[in-house]
mmCIF file of C-alpha atoms in Angstrom:
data_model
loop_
_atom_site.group_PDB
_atom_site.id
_atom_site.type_symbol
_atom_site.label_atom_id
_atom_site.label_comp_id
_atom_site.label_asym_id
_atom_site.label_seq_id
_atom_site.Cartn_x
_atom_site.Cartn_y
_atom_site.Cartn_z
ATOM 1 C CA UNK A 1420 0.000 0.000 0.000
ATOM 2 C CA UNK A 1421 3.074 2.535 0.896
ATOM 3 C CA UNK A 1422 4.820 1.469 -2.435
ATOM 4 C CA UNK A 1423 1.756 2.304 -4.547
ATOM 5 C CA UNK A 1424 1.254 5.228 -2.404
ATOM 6 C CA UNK A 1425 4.508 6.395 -3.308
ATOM 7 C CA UNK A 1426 4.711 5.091 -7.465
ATOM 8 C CA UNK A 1427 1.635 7.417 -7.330
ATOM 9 C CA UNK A 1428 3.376 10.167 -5.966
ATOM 10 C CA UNK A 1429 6.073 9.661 -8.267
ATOM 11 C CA UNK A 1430 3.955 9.708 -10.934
ATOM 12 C CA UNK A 1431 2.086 13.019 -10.467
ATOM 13 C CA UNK A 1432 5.550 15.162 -9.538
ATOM 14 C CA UNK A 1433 6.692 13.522 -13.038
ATOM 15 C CA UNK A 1434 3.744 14.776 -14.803
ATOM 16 C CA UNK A 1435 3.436 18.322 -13.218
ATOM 17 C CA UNK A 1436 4.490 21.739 -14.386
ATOM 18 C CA UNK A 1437 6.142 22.678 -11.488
ATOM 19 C CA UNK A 1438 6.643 26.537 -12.681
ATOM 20 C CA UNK A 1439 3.084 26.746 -13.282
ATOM 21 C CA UNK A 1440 1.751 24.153 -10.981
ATOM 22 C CA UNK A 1441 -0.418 22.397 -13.647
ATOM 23 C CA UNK A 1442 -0.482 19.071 -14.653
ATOM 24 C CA UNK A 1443 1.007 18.164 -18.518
ATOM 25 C CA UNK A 1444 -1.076 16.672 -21.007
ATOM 26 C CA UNK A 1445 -0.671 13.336 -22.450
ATOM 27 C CA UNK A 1446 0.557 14.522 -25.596
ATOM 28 C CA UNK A 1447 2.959 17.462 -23.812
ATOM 29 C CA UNK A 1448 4.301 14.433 -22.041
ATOM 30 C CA UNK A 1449 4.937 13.042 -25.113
ATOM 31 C CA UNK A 1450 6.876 15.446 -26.635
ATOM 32 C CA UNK A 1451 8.913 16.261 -23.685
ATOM 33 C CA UNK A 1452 10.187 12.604 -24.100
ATOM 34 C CA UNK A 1453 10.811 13.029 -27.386
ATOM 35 C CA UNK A 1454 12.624 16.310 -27.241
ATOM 36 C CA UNK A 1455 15.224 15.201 -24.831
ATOM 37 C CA UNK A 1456 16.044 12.131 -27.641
ATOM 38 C CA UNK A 1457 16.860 15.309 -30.166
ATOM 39 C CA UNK A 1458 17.725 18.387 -28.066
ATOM 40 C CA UNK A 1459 19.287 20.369 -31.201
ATOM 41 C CA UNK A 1460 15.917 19.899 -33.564
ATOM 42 C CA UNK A 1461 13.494 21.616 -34.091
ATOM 43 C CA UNK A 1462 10.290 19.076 -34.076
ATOM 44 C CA UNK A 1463 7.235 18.848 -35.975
ATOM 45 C CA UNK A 1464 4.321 16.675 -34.492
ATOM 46 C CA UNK A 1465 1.886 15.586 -36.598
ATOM 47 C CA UNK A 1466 -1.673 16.055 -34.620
ATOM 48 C CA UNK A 1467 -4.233 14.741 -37.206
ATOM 49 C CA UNK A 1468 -4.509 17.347 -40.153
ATOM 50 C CA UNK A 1469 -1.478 19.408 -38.839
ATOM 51 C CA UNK A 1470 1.913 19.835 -37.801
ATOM 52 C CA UNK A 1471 2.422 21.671 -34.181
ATOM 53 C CA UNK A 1472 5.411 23.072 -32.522
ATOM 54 C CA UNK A 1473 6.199 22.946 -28.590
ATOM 55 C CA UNK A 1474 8.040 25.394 -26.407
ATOM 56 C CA UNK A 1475 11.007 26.752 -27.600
ATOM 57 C CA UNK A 1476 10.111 25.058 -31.091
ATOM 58 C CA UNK A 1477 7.088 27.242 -31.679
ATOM 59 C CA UNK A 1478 8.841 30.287 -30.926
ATOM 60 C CA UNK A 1479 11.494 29.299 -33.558
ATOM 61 C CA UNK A 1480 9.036 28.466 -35.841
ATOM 62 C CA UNK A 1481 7.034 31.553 -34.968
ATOM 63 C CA UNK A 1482 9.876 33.535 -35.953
ATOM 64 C CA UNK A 1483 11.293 32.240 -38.692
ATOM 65 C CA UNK A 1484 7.679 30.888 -40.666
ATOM 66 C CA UNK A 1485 5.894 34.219 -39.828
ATOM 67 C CA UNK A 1486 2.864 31.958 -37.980
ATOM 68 C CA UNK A 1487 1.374 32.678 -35.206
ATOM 69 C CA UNK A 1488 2.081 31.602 -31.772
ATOM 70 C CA UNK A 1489 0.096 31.380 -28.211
ATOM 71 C CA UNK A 1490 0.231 29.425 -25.236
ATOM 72 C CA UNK A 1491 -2.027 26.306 -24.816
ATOM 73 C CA UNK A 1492 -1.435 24.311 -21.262
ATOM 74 C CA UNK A 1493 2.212 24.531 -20.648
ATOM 75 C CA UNK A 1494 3.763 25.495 -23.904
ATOM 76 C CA UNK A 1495 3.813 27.821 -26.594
ATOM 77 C CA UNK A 1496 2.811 26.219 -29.403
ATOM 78 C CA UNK A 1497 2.364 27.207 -33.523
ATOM 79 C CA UNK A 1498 0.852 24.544 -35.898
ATOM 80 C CA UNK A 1499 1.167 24.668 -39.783
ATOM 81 C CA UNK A 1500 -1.485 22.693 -42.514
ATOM 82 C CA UNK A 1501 -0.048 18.902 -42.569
ATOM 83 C CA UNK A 1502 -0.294 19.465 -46.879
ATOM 84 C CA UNK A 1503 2.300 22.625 -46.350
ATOM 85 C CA UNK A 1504 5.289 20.297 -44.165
ATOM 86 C CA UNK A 1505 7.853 20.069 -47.107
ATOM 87 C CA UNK A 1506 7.512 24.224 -47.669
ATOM 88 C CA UNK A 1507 7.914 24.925 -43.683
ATOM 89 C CA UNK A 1508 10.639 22.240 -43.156
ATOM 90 C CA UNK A 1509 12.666 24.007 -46.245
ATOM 91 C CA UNK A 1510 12.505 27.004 -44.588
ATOM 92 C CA UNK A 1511 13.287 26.272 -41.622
ATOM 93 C CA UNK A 1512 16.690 24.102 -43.016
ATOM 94 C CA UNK A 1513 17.486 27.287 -45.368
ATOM 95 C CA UNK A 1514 17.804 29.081 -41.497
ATOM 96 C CA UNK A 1515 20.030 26.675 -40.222
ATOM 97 C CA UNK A 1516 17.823 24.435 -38.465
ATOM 98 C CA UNK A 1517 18.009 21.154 -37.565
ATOM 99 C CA UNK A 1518 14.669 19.909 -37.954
ATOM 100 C CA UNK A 1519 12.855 16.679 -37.113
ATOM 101 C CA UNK A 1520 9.176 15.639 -37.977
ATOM 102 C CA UNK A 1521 7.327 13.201 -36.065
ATOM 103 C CA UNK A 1522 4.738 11.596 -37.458
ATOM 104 C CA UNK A 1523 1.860 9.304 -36.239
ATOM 105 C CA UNK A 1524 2.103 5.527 -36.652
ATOM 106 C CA UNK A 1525 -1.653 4.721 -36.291
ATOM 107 C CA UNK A 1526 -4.409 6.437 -38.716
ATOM 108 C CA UNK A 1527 -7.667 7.987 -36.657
ATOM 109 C CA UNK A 1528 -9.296 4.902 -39.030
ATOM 110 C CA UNK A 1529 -7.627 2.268 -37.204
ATOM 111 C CA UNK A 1530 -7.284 3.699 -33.796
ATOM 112 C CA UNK A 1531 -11.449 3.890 -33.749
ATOM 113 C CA UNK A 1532 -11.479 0.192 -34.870
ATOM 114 C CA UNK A 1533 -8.730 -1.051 -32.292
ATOM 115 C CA UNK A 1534 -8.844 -1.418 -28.359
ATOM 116 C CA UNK A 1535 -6.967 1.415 -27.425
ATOM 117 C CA UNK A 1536 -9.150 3.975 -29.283
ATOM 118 C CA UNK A 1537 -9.290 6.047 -26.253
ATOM 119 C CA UNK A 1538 -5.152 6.401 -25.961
ATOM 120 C CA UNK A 1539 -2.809 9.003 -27.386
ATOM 121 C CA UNK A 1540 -1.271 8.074 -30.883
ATOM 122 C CA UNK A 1541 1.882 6.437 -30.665
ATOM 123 C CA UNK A 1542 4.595 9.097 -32.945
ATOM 124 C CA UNK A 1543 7.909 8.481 -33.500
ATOM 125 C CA UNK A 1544 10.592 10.326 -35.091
ATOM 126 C CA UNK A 1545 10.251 9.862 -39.282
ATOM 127 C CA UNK A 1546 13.304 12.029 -40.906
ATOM 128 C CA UNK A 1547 15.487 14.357 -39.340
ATOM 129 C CA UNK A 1548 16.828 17.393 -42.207
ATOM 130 C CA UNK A 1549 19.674 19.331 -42.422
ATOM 131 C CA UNK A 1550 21.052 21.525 -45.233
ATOM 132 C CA UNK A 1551 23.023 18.455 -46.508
ATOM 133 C CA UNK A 1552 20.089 16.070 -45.759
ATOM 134 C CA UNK A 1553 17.257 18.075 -48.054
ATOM 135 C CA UNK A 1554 15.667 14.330 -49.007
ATOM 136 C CA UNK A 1555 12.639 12.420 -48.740
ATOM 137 C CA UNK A 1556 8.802 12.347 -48.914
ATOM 138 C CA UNK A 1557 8.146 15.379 -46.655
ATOM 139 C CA UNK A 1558 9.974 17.751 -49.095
ATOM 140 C CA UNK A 1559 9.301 16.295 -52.295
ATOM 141 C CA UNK A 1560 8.466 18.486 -55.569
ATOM 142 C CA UNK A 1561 5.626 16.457 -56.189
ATOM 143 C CA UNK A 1562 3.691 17.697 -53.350
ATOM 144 C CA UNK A 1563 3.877 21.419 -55.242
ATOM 145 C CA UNK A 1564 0.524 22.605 -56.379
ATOM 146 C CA UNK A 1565 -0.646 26.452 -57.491
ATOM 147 C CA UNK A 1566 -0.820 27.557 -54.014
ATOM 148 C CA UNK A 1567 2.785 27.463 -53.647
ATOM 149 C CA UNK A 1568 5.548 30.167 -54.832
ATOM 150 C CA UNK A 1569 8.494 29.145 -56.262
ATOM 151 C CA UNK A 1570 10.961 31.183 -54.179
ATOM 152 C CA UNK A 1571 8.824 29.090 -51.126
ATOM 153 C CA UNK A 1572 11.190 25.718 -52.211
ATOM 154 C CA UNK A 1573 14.521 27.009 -53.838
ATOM 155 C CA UNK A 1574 16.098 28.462 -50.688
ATOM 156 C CA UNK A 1575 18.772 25.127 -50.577
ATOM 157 C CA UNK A 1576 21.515 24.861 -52.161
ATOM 158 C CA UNK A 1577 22.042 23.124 -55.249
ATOM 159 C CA UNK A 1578 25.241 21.158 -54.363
ATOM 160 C CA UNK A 1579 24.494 20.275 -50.970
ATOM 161 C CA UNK A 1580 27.542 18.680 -49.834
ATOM 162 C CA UNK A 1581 28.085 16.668 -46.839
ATOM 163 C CA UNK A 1582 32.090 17.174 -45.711
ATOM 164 C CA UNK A 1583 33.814 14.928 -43.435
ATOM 165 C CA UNK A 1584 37.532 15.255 -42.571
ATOM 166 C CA UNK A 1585 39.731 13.114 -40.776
ATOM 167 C CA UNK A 1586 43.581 13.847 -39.834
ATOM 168 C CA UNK A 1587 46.649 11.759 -38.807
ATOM 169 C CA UNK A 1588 49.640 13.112 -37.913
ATOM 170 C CA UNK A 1589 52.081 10.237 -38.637
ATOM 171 C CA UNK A 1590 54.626 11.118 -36.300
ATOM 172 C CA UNK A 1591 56.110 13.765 -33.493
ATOM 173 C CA UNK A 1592 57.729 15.186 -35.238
ATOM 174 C CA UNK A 1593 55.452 15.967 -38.170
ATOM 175 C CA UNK A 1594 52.848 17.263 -35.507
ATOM 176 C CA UNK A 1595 54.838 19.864 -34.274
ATOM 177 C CA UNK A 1596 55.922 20.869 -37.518
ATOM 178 C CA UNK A 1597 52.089 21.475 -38.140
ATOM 179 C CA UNK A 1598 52.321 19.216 -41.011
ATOM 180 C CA UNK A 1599 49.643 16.565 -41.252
ATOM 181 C CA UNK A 1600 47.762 13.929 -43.659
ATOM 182 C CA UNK A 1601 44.155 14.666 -44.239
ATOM 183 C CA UNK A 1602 41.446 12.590 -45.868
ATOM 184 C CA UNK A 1603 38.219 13.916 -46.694
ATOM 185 C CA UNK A 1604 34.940 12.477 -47.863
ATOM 186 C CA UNK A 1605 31.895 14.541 -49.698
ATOM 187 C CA UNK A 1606 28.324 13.211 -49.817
ATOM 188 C CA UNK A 1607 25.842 14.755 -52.202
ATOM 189 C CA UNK A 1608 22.853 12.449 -51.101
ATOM 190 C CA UNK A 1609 20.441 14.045 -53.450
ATOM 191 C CA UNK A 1610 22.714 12.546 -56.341
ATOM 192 C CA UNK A 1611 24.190 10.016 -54.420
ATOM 193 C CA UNK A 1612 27.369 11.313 -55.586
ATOM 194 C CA UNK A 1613 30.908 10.184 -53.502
ATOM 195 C CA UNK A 1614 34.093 12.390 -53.747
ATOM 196 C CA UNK A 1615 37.301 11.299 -51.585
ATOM 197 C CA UNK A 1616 41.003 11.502 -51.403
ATOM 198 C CA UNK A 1617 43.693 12.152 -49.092
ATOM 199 C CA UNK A 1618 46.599 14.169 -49.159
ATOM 200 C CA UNK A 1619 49.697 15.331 -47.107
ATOM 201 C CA UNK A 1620 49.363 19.033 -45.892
ATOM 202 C CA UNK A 1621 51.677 21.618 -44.169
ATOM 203 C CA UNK A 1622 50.894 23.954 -41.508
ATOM 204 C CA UNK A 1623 49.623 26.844 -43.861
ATOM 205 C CA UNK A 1624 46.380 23.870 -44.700
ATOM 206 C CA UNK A 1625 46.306 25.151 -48.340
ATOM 207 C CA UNK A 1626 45.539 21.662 -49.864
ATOM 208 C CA UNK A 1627 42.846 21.455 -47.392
ATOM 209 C CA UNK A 1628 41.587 24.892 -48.110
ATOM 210 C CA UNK A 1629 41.369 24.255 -51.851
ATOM 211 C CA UNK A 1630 39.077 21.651 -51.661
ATOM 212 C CA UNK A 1631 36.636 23.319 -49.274
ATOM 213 C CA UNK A 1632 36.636 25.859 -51.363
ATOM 214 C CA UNK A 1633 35.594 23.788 -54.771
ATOM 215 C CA UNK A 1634 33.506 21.802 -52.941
ATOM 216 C CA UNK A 1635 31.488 24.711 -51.153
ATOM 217 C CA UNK A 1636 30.070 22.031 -48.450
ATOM 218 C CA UNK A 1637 27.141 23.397 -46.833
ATOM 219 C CA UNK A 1638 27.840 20.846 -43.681
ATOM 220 C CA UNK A 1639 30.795 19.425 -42.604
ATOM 221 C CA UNK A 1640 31.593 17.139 -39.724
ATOM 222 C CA UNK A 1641 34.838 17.366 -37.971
ATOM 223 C CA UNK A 1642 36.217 14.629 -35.656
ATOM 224 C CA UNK A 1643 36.219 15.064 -31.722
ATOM 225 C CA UNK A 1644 40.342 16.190 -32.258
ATOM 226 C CA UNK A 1645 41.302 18.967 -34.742
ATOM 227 C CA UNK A 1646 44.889 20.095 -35.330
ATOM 228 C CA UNK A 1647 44.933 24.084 -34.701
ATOM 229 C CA UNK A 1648 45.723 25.140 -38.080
ATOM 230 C CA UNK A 1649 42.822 22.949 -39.354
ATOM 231 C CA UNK A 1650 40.441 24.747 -36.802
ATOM 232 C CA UNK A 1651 41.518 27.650 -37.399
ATOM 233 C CA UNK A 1652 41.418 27.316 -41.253
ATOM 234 C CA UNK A 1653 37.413 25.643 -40.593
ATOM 235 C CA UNK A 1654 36.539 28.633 -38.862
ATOM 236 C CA UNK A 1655 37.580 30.751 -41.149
ATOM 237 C CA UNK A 1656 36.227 29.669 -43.807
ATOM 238 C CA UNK A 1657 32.520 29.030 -42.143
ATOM 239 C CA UNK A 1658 32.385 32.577 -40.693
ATOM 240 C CA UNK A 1659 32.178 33.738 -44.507
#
């Protein structure tokens, strides 16, 4: 009787607001699982015949979509038309967002028909975009119909390279030199194009800056452990 007592307990401190003393919805518990699995997106749920945005995310989206925003329970929230995802998830990437939409598993059909009619909708995580990662169903051309501008869905860009570069520095004395061999590997997965090579390179990274430079990646992924000069040479080149 204590135990229960106390799961019970448990249960209710987990499921209340305690800045605003209220108690979280089903589906606001939802997300808030879901948001700590991908801190650094921005998520789209799908609720039935729309998309909504939670917390910080609706204030985001507020801001960069030009929609509306207003608190409902504990969050701020913003929703967008479920047939308008692919333009809103564009423009949100073209800002430099991470973004992830979560879609329902179950249709409103089969929920009626099944046991659990009465439950939330199970939703998991479907596609998560980035400017290199501009690919699949929700962003698809042949969802465009007259409603939609053009400028609305030409914000990416055209090569959309993915970057990743690796270093070795082969011995001491080499390192402290500043020299240093590099490999890289580009990913155009729109194309499903594959570029790679590597190269020896001195301090000054020129080799390495070429090939940033004619590759114009729009991401690039850098290992946990970056020589200086590489940094340095990274950073420069992404603040332009």
């Amino acid at each position: 009787s204590l135990k229960s007592c106390e799961n019970t307990q448990n249960a209710s401190d987990t499921n209340l607001n305690r800045r605003t003393k209220t108690i979280y919805t089903p589906l606001e518990l939802q997300y808030i699982e879901m948001k700590k699995q991908y801190k650094d997106a921005v998520l789209c749920v799908e609720c039935g015949y729309k998309y909504r945005f939670f917390g910080e995310d609706a204030e985001i989206a507020a801001k960069e979509l030009n929609i509306s925003c207003h608190l409902d329970h504990n969050f701020m929230t913003a929703s967008i038309p479920s047939h308008r995802l692919f333009v809103h998830v564009r423009r949100l990437v073209a800002k430099g967002h991470k973004v992830g939409v979560i879609k329902q598993m179950e249709t409103a059909a089969l929920k009626a028909a099944g046991e659990n009619k009465s439950s939330l909708f199970s939703r998991k995580l479907t596609a998560l975009y980035t400017k290199s990662t501009l690919i699949g169903e929700d962003i698809l051309f042949k969802q465009l119909d007259d409603s939609v501008e053009v400028d609305q869905v030409t914000t990416d860009v055209p090569d959309n390279y993915l970057l990743c570069i690796c270093e070795n520095g082969e011995n001491l004395r080499d390192r402290k030199k500043g020299d240093i061999v590099i490999g890289i590997m580009a990913i155009q997965p729109t194309t499903g194009e594959v570029i790679f090579d590597s190269f020896r390179d001195s301090a000054s990274r020129s080799e390495l800056e070429g090939r940033v430079l004619r590759l114009q990646p729009v991401e690039i992924i850098l290992p946990s452990r970056l020589s200086d000069q590489s940094e340095k040479l990274i950073s420069s080149i992404t603040s332009m």
